[in-house]
């Protein structure tokens, strides 16, 4: 039986692994594919201290994973499908049928992009509809694309798209962006980025690939069909917490509720990073959460003795 199982290998999971390994806990990190998490798709992380020129999400995560491996963190591929946190020993069931028992758990499963839910979104996924500018932006060189959303992701990624596309229509449902001021300033000062204020996408259209996007102005009620080769959707995130069911308390959106020590409603179970109900979702806050969660797990194990 392990001291600690960390579920998820993004910035929060790897940081928890680094701290737990240094505390000499018998710890294993489970990750569905390879370590990295959502930040992998970010071409430039400018607000993680220590990298004055910024660093790509991919390189930052490579460095975190290397650091964890140097400290002998065991990283295994495994998808947790259900949990039983009712007893003193925590039980995890994996998709390959394996069962794991552990004294403590850190949930660091992050979040995934929310879908728009409009006609054409699923049909044209991979054929013009995308959730990742770093992955797909280069396919849109000298083309016109529509982007949707008004948060940090939408604005930052739309700015990245302007390096390739000749024009980016950024469709936002209100008349003010939610994104950080520095990103707003860059967006509003970029000639290739055209704001479509007070508007929503109602359908994504085409034959084999995306050919146009229908955008409705919420103030006038008028719909327009914008000719476009792609549609990038960045309308927020949803927590990867479905496998938890009723094992820990979740908020109304499904994010895991914790206290200041990162403890969930189940004793011995902690959460860190984007899956947690936190006011700020950044690499910096995820790694901070994780350091606290690892320390809390260590303290909890001490009290079991
Ligand atoms: P977000 O901050 O929740 O923003 C989602 C955006 O999508 C909002 O502008 C929202 O509009 C809009 N929206 C939501 N549902 C919609 C719908 N059905 N139709 C049309 N628009 C819709 O999500 P995010 O930008 O993905 O960011 C997630 C977290 O990661 C945030 O905490 C963010 O700060 C963080 N992040 C930080 C950075 C950075 O620091 N550089 C980069 C990326 C992400 P309203 O504004 O009207 O609500």
CSV table of C-alpha atoms and ligand atoms in Angstrom, one decimal:
chain,number,residue,atom,x,y,z
A,1,UNK,CA,0.0,0.0,0.0
A,2,UNK,CA,1.3,3.5,-1.0
A,3,UNK,CA,1.5,6.5,1.3
A,4,UNK,CA,0.1,8.8,-1.4
A,5,UNK,CA,-1.4,8.5,-4.9
A,6,UNK,CA,-1.4,11.7,-7.0
A,7,UNK,CA,-4.1,11.6,-9.7
A,8,UNK,CA,-3.0,13.9,-12.6
A,9,UNK,CA,0.3,15.0,-14.0
A,10,UNK,CA,-0.1,18.7,-14.8
A,11,UNK,CA,1.7,21.4,-12.9
A,12,UNK,CA,-0.2,20.6,-9.7
A,13,UNK,CA,0.4,16.9,-9.8
A,14,UNK,CA,4.1,17.1,-10.7
A,15,UNK,CA,4.7,19.7,-7.9
A,16,UNK,CA,2.9,17.5,-5.4
A,17,UNK,CA,5.1,14.7,-6.6
A,18,UNK,CA,8.3,16.8,-6.1
A,19,UNK,CA,7.3,17.8,-2.6
A,20,UNK,CA,6.1,14.3,-1.6
A,21,UNK,CA,9.3,12.6,-3.0
A,22,UNK,CA,11.5,15.0,-1.0
A,23,UNK,CA,9.4,14.2,2.1
A,24,UNK,CA,10.4,10.5,1.3
A,25,UNK,CA,6.7,9.4,1.1
A,26,UNK,CA,6.0,6.2,-0.9
A,27,UNK,CA,4.2,8.1,-3.7
A,28,UNK,CA,3.0,7.3,-7.2
A,29,UNK,CA,1.6,9.7,-9.7
A,30,UNK,CA,-1.0,8.4,-12.2
A,31,UNK,CA,-1.5,10.2,-15.5
A,32,UNK,CA,-3.8,9.2,-18.3
A,33,UNK,CA,-1.3,9.8,-21.1
A,34,UNK,CA,2.0,11.7,-20.5
A,35,UNK,CA,2.7,14.4,-17.9
A,36,UNK,CA,1.8,17.9,-18.9
A,37,UNK,CA,-1.8,18.9,-18.6
A,38,UNK,CA,-3.6,21.8,-20.2
A,39,UNK,CA,-0.6,24.2,-20.1
A,40,UNK,CA,1.0,22.0,-22.8
A,41,UNK,CA,-1.0,23.8,-25.4
A,42,UNK,CA,0.1,27.2,-24.3
A,43,UNK,CA,2.8,28.6,-26.7
A,44,UNK,CA,4.0,31.2,-24.2
A,45,UNK,CA,3.7,31.3,-20.4
A,46,UNK,CA,4.6,34.8,-19.5
A,47,UNK,CA,3.5,35.0,-15.9
A,48,UNK,CA,5.3,32.1,-14.3
A,49,UNK,CA,8.2,33.7,-12.3
A,50,UNK,CA,11.8,32.8,-13.2
A,51,UNK,CA,11.5,33.0,-17.0
A,52,UNK,CA,11.9,36.7,-17.9
A,53,UNK,CA,11.4,36.0,-21.6
A,54,UNK,CA,8.5,33.6,-21.0
A,55,UNK,CA,8.6,29.9,-21.6
A,56,UNK,CA,6.5,27.6,-23.7
A,57,UNK,CA,4.0,25.4,-21.8
A,58,UNK,CA,5.7,22.3,-23.3
A,59,UNK,CA,9.2,23.2,-22.1
A,60,UNK,CA,8.0,24.3,-18.7
A,61,UNK,CA,6.3,20.9,-18.2
A,62,UNK,CA,9.3,19.0,-19.6
A,63,UNK,CA,11.4,20.7,-16.9
A,64,UNK,CA,8.9,20.0,-14.1
A,65,UNK,CA,8.7,16.3,-15.2
A,66,UNK,CA,12.5,16.0,-15.3
A,67,UNK,CA,12.8,17.5,-11.9
A,68,UNK,CA,10.2,15.1,-10.5
A,69,UNK,CA,12.0,12.1,-12.1
A,70,UNK,CA,15.4,13.2,-10.7
A,71,UNK,CA,13.8,13.0,-7.3
A,72,UNK,CA,12.7,9.4,-8.1
A,73,UNK,CA,8.9,10.1,-8.4
A,74,UNK,CA,7.2,7.0,-9.8
A,75,UNK,CA,5.0,8.1,-12.7
A,76,UNK,CA,2.6,5.5,-14.2
A,77,UNK,CA,0.0,5.6,-16.9
A,78,UNK,CA,-3.4,4.9,-15.4
A,79,UNK,CA,-7.0,6.2,-15.6
A,80,UNK,CA,-8.8,6.3,-12.3
A,81,UNK,CA,-12.5,5.4,-13.1
A,82,UNK,CA,-13.9,5.3,-9.5
A,83,UNK,CA,-12.9,5.8,-6.0
A,84,UNK,CA,-14.0,4.7,-2.5
A,85,UNK,CA,-12.9,7.2,0.2
A,86,UNK,CA,-15.3,5.9,2.9
A,87,UNK,CA,-12.7,4.0,5.0
A,88,UNK,CA,-9.3,4.9,6.5
A,89,UNK,CA,-7.7,3.3,3.4
A,90,UNK,CA,-8.5,5.0,0.1
A,91,UNK,CA,-9.4,2.7,-2.8
A,92,UNK,CA,-9.0,3.5,-6.4
A,93,UNK,CA,-10.2,1.5,-9.4
A,94,UNK,CA,-8.4,1.9,-12.7
A,95,UNK,CA,-9.8,1.4,-16.2
A,96,UNK,CA,-7.5,-1.6,-16.8
A,97,UNK,CA,-9.2,-3.4,-13.8
A,98,UNK,CA,-6.4,-2.7,-11.4
A,99,UNK,CA,-7.2,-1.7,-7.8
A,100,UNK,CA,-5.0,0.5,-5.7
A,101,UNK,CA,-5.0,1.1,-1.9
A,102,UNK,CA,-3.4,4.2,-0.5
A,103,UNK,CA,-3.3,6.1,2.8
A,104,UNK,CA,-3.8,9.5,1.1
A,105,UNK,CA,-4.8,10.9,-2.3
A,106,UNK,CA,-4.1,14.2,-4.0
A,107,UNK,CA,-6.6,15.0,-6.8
A,108,UNK,CA,-4.9,17.1,-9.5
A,109,UNK,CA,-6.9,16.1,-12.5
A,110,UNK,CA,-7.3,19.6,-13.9
A,111,UNK,CA,-10.0,20.7,-16.3
A,112,UNK,CA,-10.9,20.4,-20.0
A,113,UNK,CA,-12.1,23.0,-22.5
A,114,UNK,CA,-15.9,23.6,-22.4
A,115,UNK,CA,-17.8,23.1,-25.7
A,116,UNK,CA,-20.0,25.7,-27.3
A,117,UNK,CA,-22.7,23.2,-28.0
A,118,UNK,CA,-23.7,24.7,-31.4
A,119,UNK,CA,-24.5,22.8,-34.6
A,120,UNK,CA,-21.3,22.0,-36.6
A,121,UNK,CA,-19.0,22.0,-33.6
A,122,UNK,CA,-18.7,18.3,-33.3
A,123,UNK,CA,-19.1,17.6,-37.0
A,124,UNK,CA,-16.1,19.9,-37.9
A,125,UNK,CA,-13.9,19.0,-35.0
A,126,UNK,CA,-10.4,18.4,-36.5
A,127,UNK,CA,-11.7,19.9,-39.8
A,128,UNK,CA,-11.6,23.5,-38.8
A,129,UNK,CA,-13.0,23.4,-35.3
A,130,UNK,CA,-10.2,23.5,-32.7
A,131,UNK,CA,-9.6,24.1,-29.0
A,132,UNK,CA,-5.8,24.5,-29.4
A,133,UNK,CA,-4.0,27.3,-31.3
A,134,UNK,CA,-0.6,25.9,-30.7
A,135,UNK,CA,-1.6,22.6,-32.2
A,136,UNK,CA,-3.7,23.9,-35.2
A,137,UNK,CA,-2.8,27.6,-35.6
A,138,UNK,CA,-0.1,27.0,-38.3
A,139,UNK,CA,-2.8,25.3,-40.6
A,140,UNK,CA,-4.5,28.7,-40.9
A,141,UNK,CA,-1.7,30.7,-42.5
A,142,UNK,CA,-3.2,33.6,-44.5
A,143,UNK,CA,-6.7,32.4,-43.7
A,144,UNK,CA,-9.6,33.9,-41.8
A,145,UNK,CA,-10.6,32.4,-38.5
A,146,UNK,CA,-13.3,33.0,-35.9
A,147,UNK,CA,-12.4,32.7,-32.2
A,148,UNK,CA,-14.9,32.6,-29.4
A,149,UNK,CA,-14.6,33.8,-25.8
A,150,UNK,CA,-13.5,36.8,-23.7
A,151,UNK,CA,-11.2,35.3,-21.0
A,152,UNK,CA,-7.4,34.9,-20.8
A,153,UNK,CA,-7.4,31.8,-23.0
A,154,UNK,CA,-9.5,33.3,-25.8
A,155,UNK,CA,-7.5,36.6,-26.0
A,156,UNK,CA,-4.0,35.0,-25.5
A,157,UNK,CA,-4.7,32.3,-28.1
A,158,UNK,CA,-6.3,34.7,-30.6
A,159,UNK,CA,-3.2,36.9,-30.4
A,160,UNK,CA,-1.1,33.8,-31.2
A,161,UNK,CA,-3.4,33.0,-34.1
A,162,UNK,CA,-2.7,36.5,-35.6
A,163,UNK,CA,0.9,35.2,-36.3
A,164,UNK,CA,-0.6,32.9,-38.9
A,165,UNK,CA,-4.1,34.0,-39.9
A,166,UNK,CA,-4.7,37.1,-42.0
A,167,UNK,CA,-7.7,38.0,-39.9
A,168,UNK,CA,-9.1,36.7,-36.5
A,169,UNK,CA,-12.7,37.6,-35.6
A,170,UNK,CA,-13.0,37.4,-31.8
A,171,UNK,CA,-16.6,36.8,-30.9
A,172,UNK,CA,-17.5,37.7,-27.3
A,173,UNK,CA,-20.9,37.7,-25.8
A,174,UNK,CA,-20.5,41.0,-23.9
A,175,UNK,CA,-19.0,44.4,-24.6
A,176,UNK,CA,-16.0,44.0,-22.3
A,177,UNK,CA,-13.3,41.4,-22.1
A,178,UNK,CA,-12.7,39.3,-19.0
A,179,UNK,CA,-9.0,38.7,-19.8
A,180,UNK,CA,-6.1,40.4,-18.0
A,181,UNK,CA,-5.6,44.1,-18.9
A,182,UNK,CA,-2.3,43.5,-20.6
A,183,UNK,CA,-3.9,41.0,-22.9
A,184,UNK,CA,-6.8,43.3,-23.6
A,185,UNK,CA,-4.4,46.1,-24.6
A,186,UNK,CA,-2.6,43.8,-27.0
A,187,UNK,CA,-5.8,42.5,-28.5
A,188,UNK,CA,-7.3,46.0,-29.0
A,189,UNK,CA,-4.0,47.2,-30.5
A,190,UNK,CA,-3.7,44.3,-33.0
A,191,UNK,CA,-4.9,45.2,-36.5
A,192,UNK,CA,-5.5,41.6,-37.5
A,193,UNK,CA,-7.9,41.0,-34.6
A,194,UNK,CA,-11.4,42.2,-35.1
A,195,UNK,CA,-13.7,42.3,-32.1
A,196,UNK,CA,-17.3,41.0,-32.6
A,197,UNK,CA,-18.8,42.4,-29.4
A,198,UNK,CA,-22.1,41.4,-27.8
A,199,UNK,CA,-22.2,38.4,-30.1
A,200,UNK,CA,-22.5,34.6,-30.0
A,201,UNK,CA,-21.8,31.9,-32.5
A,202,UNK,CA,-25.0,30.1,-33.5
A,203,UNK,CA,-23.6,27.6,-36.0
A,204,UNK,CA,-20.5,26.5,-37.7
A,205,UNK,CA,-21.1,25.7,-41.4
A,206,UNK,CA,-19.5,24.0,-44.3
A,207,UNK,CA,-19.4,20.9,-46.5
A,208,UNK,CA,-16.2,18.8,-45.8
A,209,UNK,CA,-14.4,21.6,-43.8
A,210,UNK,CA,-15.5,24.8,-42.1
A,211,UNK,CA,-16.5,27.5,-44.6
A,212,UNK,CA,-18.4,30.0,-42.5
A,213,UNK,CA,-19.5,30.8,-38.9
A,214,UNK,CA,-22.9,32.3,-38.2
A,215,UNK,CA,-22.7,35.0,-35.5
A,216,UNK,CA,-25.7,36.7,-33.9
A,217,UNK,CA,-25.5,40.1,-32.3
A,218,UNK,CA,-27.4,39.9,-29.0
A,219,UNK,CA,-28.2,43.6,-28.9
A,220,UNK,CA,-29.6,43.9,-32.4
A,221,UNK,CA,-30.7,40.3,-32.9
A,222,UNK,CA,-29.1,40.3,-36.3
A,223,UNK,CA,-27.3,37.3,-37.6
A,224,UNK,CA,-24.3,37.4,-40.0
A,225,UNK,CA,-22.4,34.6,-41.7
A,226,UNK,CA,-18.7,35.3,-41.5
A,227,UNK,CA,-16.6,33.5,-44.1
A,228,UNK,CA,-14.0,31.6,-42.2
A,229,UNK,CA,-11.8,28.5,-42.5
A,230,UNK,CA,-11.7,27.7,-38.9
A,231,UNK,CA,-13.4,28.2,-35.5
A,232,UNK,CA,-11.4,28.2,-32.3
A,233,UNK,CA,-13.5,27.8,-29.1
A,234,UNK,CA,-12.3,29.1,-25.7
A,235,UNK,CA,-15.3,29.6,-23.6
A,236,UNK,CA,-14.0,28.3,-20.3
A,237,UNK,CA,-13.2,25.0,-18.7
A,238,UNK,CA,-15.0,22.1,-16.9
A,239,UNK,CA,-13.4,20.2,-14.0
A,240,UNK,CA,-12.2,16.6,-14.6
A,241,UNK,CA,-14.1,15.4,-11.5
A,242,UNK,CA,-16.7,13.0,-12.9
A,243,UNK,CA,-14.9,9.9,-11.5
A,244,UNK,CA,-15.3,11.3,-8.0
A,245,UNK,CA,-19.1,11.1,-8.0
A,246,UNK,CA,-20.2,11.7,-4.4
A,247,UNK,CA,-16.8,10.7,-2.8
A,248,UNK,CA,-15.9,14.4,-2.0
A,249,UNK,CA,-17.9,17.6,-1.9
A,250,UNK,CA,-18.1,19.4,-5.2
A,251,UNK,CA,-19.4,22.9,-5.9
A,252,UNK,CA,-22.3,23.6,-8.2
A,253,UNK,CA,-20.0,23.5,-11.3
A,254,UNK,CA,-18.3,20.3,-10.2
A,255,UNK,CA,-15.0,21.8,-8.9
A,256,UNK,CA,-13.6,20.1,-5.7
A,257,UNK,CA,-14.3,22.1,-2.5
A,258,UNK,CA,-11.2,22.3,-0.2
A,259,UNK,CA,-10.1,24.2,2.9
A,260,UNK,CA,-6.9,26.3,3.1
A,261,UNK,CA,-4.9,23.1,3.7
A,262,UNK,CA,-6.3,21.7,0.4
A,263,UNK,CA,-8.2,19.1,2.4
A,264,UNK,CA,-11.4,17.9,0.7
A,265,UNK,CA,-14.5,16.7,2.6
A,266,UNK,CA,-13.0,13.2,2.7
A,267,UNK,CA,-10.2,12.8,5.4
A,268,UNK,CA,-6.9,12.0,3.8
A,269,UNK,CA,-8.0,13.3,0.4
A,270,UNK,CA,-6.6,16.6,-0.9
A,271,UNK,CA,-7.0,18.5,-4.1
A,272,UNK,CA,-4.8,21.0,-6.0
A,273,UNK,CA,-4.8,23.1,-9.2
A,274,UNK,CA,-7.6,23.7,-11.7
A,275,UNK,CA,-9.9,20.9,-10.5
A,276,UNK,CA,-10.2,22.8,-7.2
A,277,UNK,CA,-12.7,25.6,-6.5
A,278,UNK,CA,-10.2,28.4,-6.6
A,279,UNK,CA,-10.5,32.1,-7.5
A,280,UNK,CA,-7.5,31.9,-9.8
A,281,UNK,CA,-6.3,29.2,-12.2
A,282,UNK,CA,-2.6,29.7,-13.1
A,283,UNK,CA,0.5,27.5,-13.1
A,284,UNK,CA,1.7,29.7,-10.2
A,285,UNK,CA,-1.5,28.9,-8.1
A,286,UNK,CA,-1.5,25.2,-9.1
A,287,UNK,CA,2.0,24.7,-7.8
A,288,UNK,CA,1.3,26.6,-4.6
A,289,UNK,CA,-1.8,24.5,-4.0
A,290,UNK,CA,0.2,21.4,-4.6
A,291,UNK,CA,3.0,22.2,-2.2
A,292,UNK,CA,0.4,22.7,0.5
A,293,UNK,CA,-1.5,19.5,-0.5
A,294,UNK,CA,1.7,17.4,-0.3
A,295,UNK,CA,2.6,18.9,3.1
A,296,UNK,CA,-1.0,18.2,4.3
A,297,UNK,CA,-0.8,14.6,3.1
A,298,UNK,CA,2.5,14.1,5.0
A,299,UNK,CA,0.9,15.5,8.2
A,300,UNK,CA,-2.1,13.3,7.8
A,301,UNK,CA,0.0,10.2,7.4
A,302,UNK,CA,1.9,11.2,10.6
A,303,UNK,CA,-1.4,11.3,12.5
A,304,UNK,CA,-2.3,7.7,11.3
A,305,UNK,CA,0.7,6.3,13.1
B,1,LIG,P1,-12.8,31.9,-18.4
B,1,LIG,O1,-11.9,32.8,-17.6
B,1,LIG,O2,-13.9,31.2,-17.6
B,1,LIG,O3,-13.5,32.7,-19.6
B,1,LIG,C1,-14.4,32.1,-20.4
B,1,LIG,C2,-14.9,33.1,-21.4
B,1,LIG,O4,-15.8,32.4,-22.3
B,1,LIG,C3,-15.6,34.3,-20.7
B,1,LIG,O5,-15.2,35.5,-21.4
B,1,LIG,C4,-17.1,33.9,-20.9
B,1,LIG,O6,-17.9,35.1,-21.1
B,1,LIG,C5,-17.1,33.2,-22.2
B,1,LIG,N1,-18.1,32.2,-22.3
B,1,LIG,C6,-18.4,31.2,-21.4
B,1,LIG,N2,-19.5,30.4,-21.8
B,1,LIG,C7,-19.8,30.9,-23.0
B,1,LIG,C8,-20.7,30.5,-24.0
B,1,LIG,N3,-21.5,29.4,-23.8
B,1,LIG,N4,-20.8,31.2,-25.1
B,1,LIG,C9,-20.0,32.2,-25.4
B,1,LIG,N5,-19.0,32.6,-24.5
B,1,LIG,C10,-18.9,32.0,-23.3
B,1,LIG,O7,-12.0,30.7,-19.1
B,1,LIG,P2,-10.5,30.7,-19.7
B,1,LIG,O8,-10.2,31.9,-20.5
B,1,LIG,O9,-10.4,29.3,-20.4
B,1,LIG,O10,-9.6,30.6,-18.5
B,1,LIG,C11,-9.7,29.5,-17.5
B,1,LIG,C12,-8.7,29.9,-16.3
B,1,LIG,O11,-7.4,29.8,-16.8
B,1,LIG,C13,-8.9,31.3,-15.8
B,1,LIG,O12,-8.8,31.3,-14.4
B,1,LIG,C14,-7.8,32.1,-16.5
B,1,LIG,O13,-7.4,33.2,-15.8
B,1,LIG,C15,-6.7,31.0,-16.5
B,1,LIG,N6,-5.8,31.3,-17.7
B,1,LIG,C16,-4.8,32.2,-17.5
B,1,LIG,C17,-3.9,32.6,-18.5
B,1,LIG,C18,-2.8,33.6,-18.3
B,1,LIG,O14,-2.6,34.0,-17.1
B,1,LIG,N7,-2.1,34.0,-19.3
B,1,LIG,C19,-4.1,32.0,-19.8
B,1,LIG,C20,-5.1,31.1,-19.9
B,1,LIG,C21,-6.0,30.8,-18.9
B,1,LIG,P3,-18.2,36.1,-19.9
B,1,LIG,O15,-16.9,37.0,-19.8
B,1,LIG,O16,-19.3,36.9,-20.4
B,1,LIG,O17,-18.4,35.3,-18.7
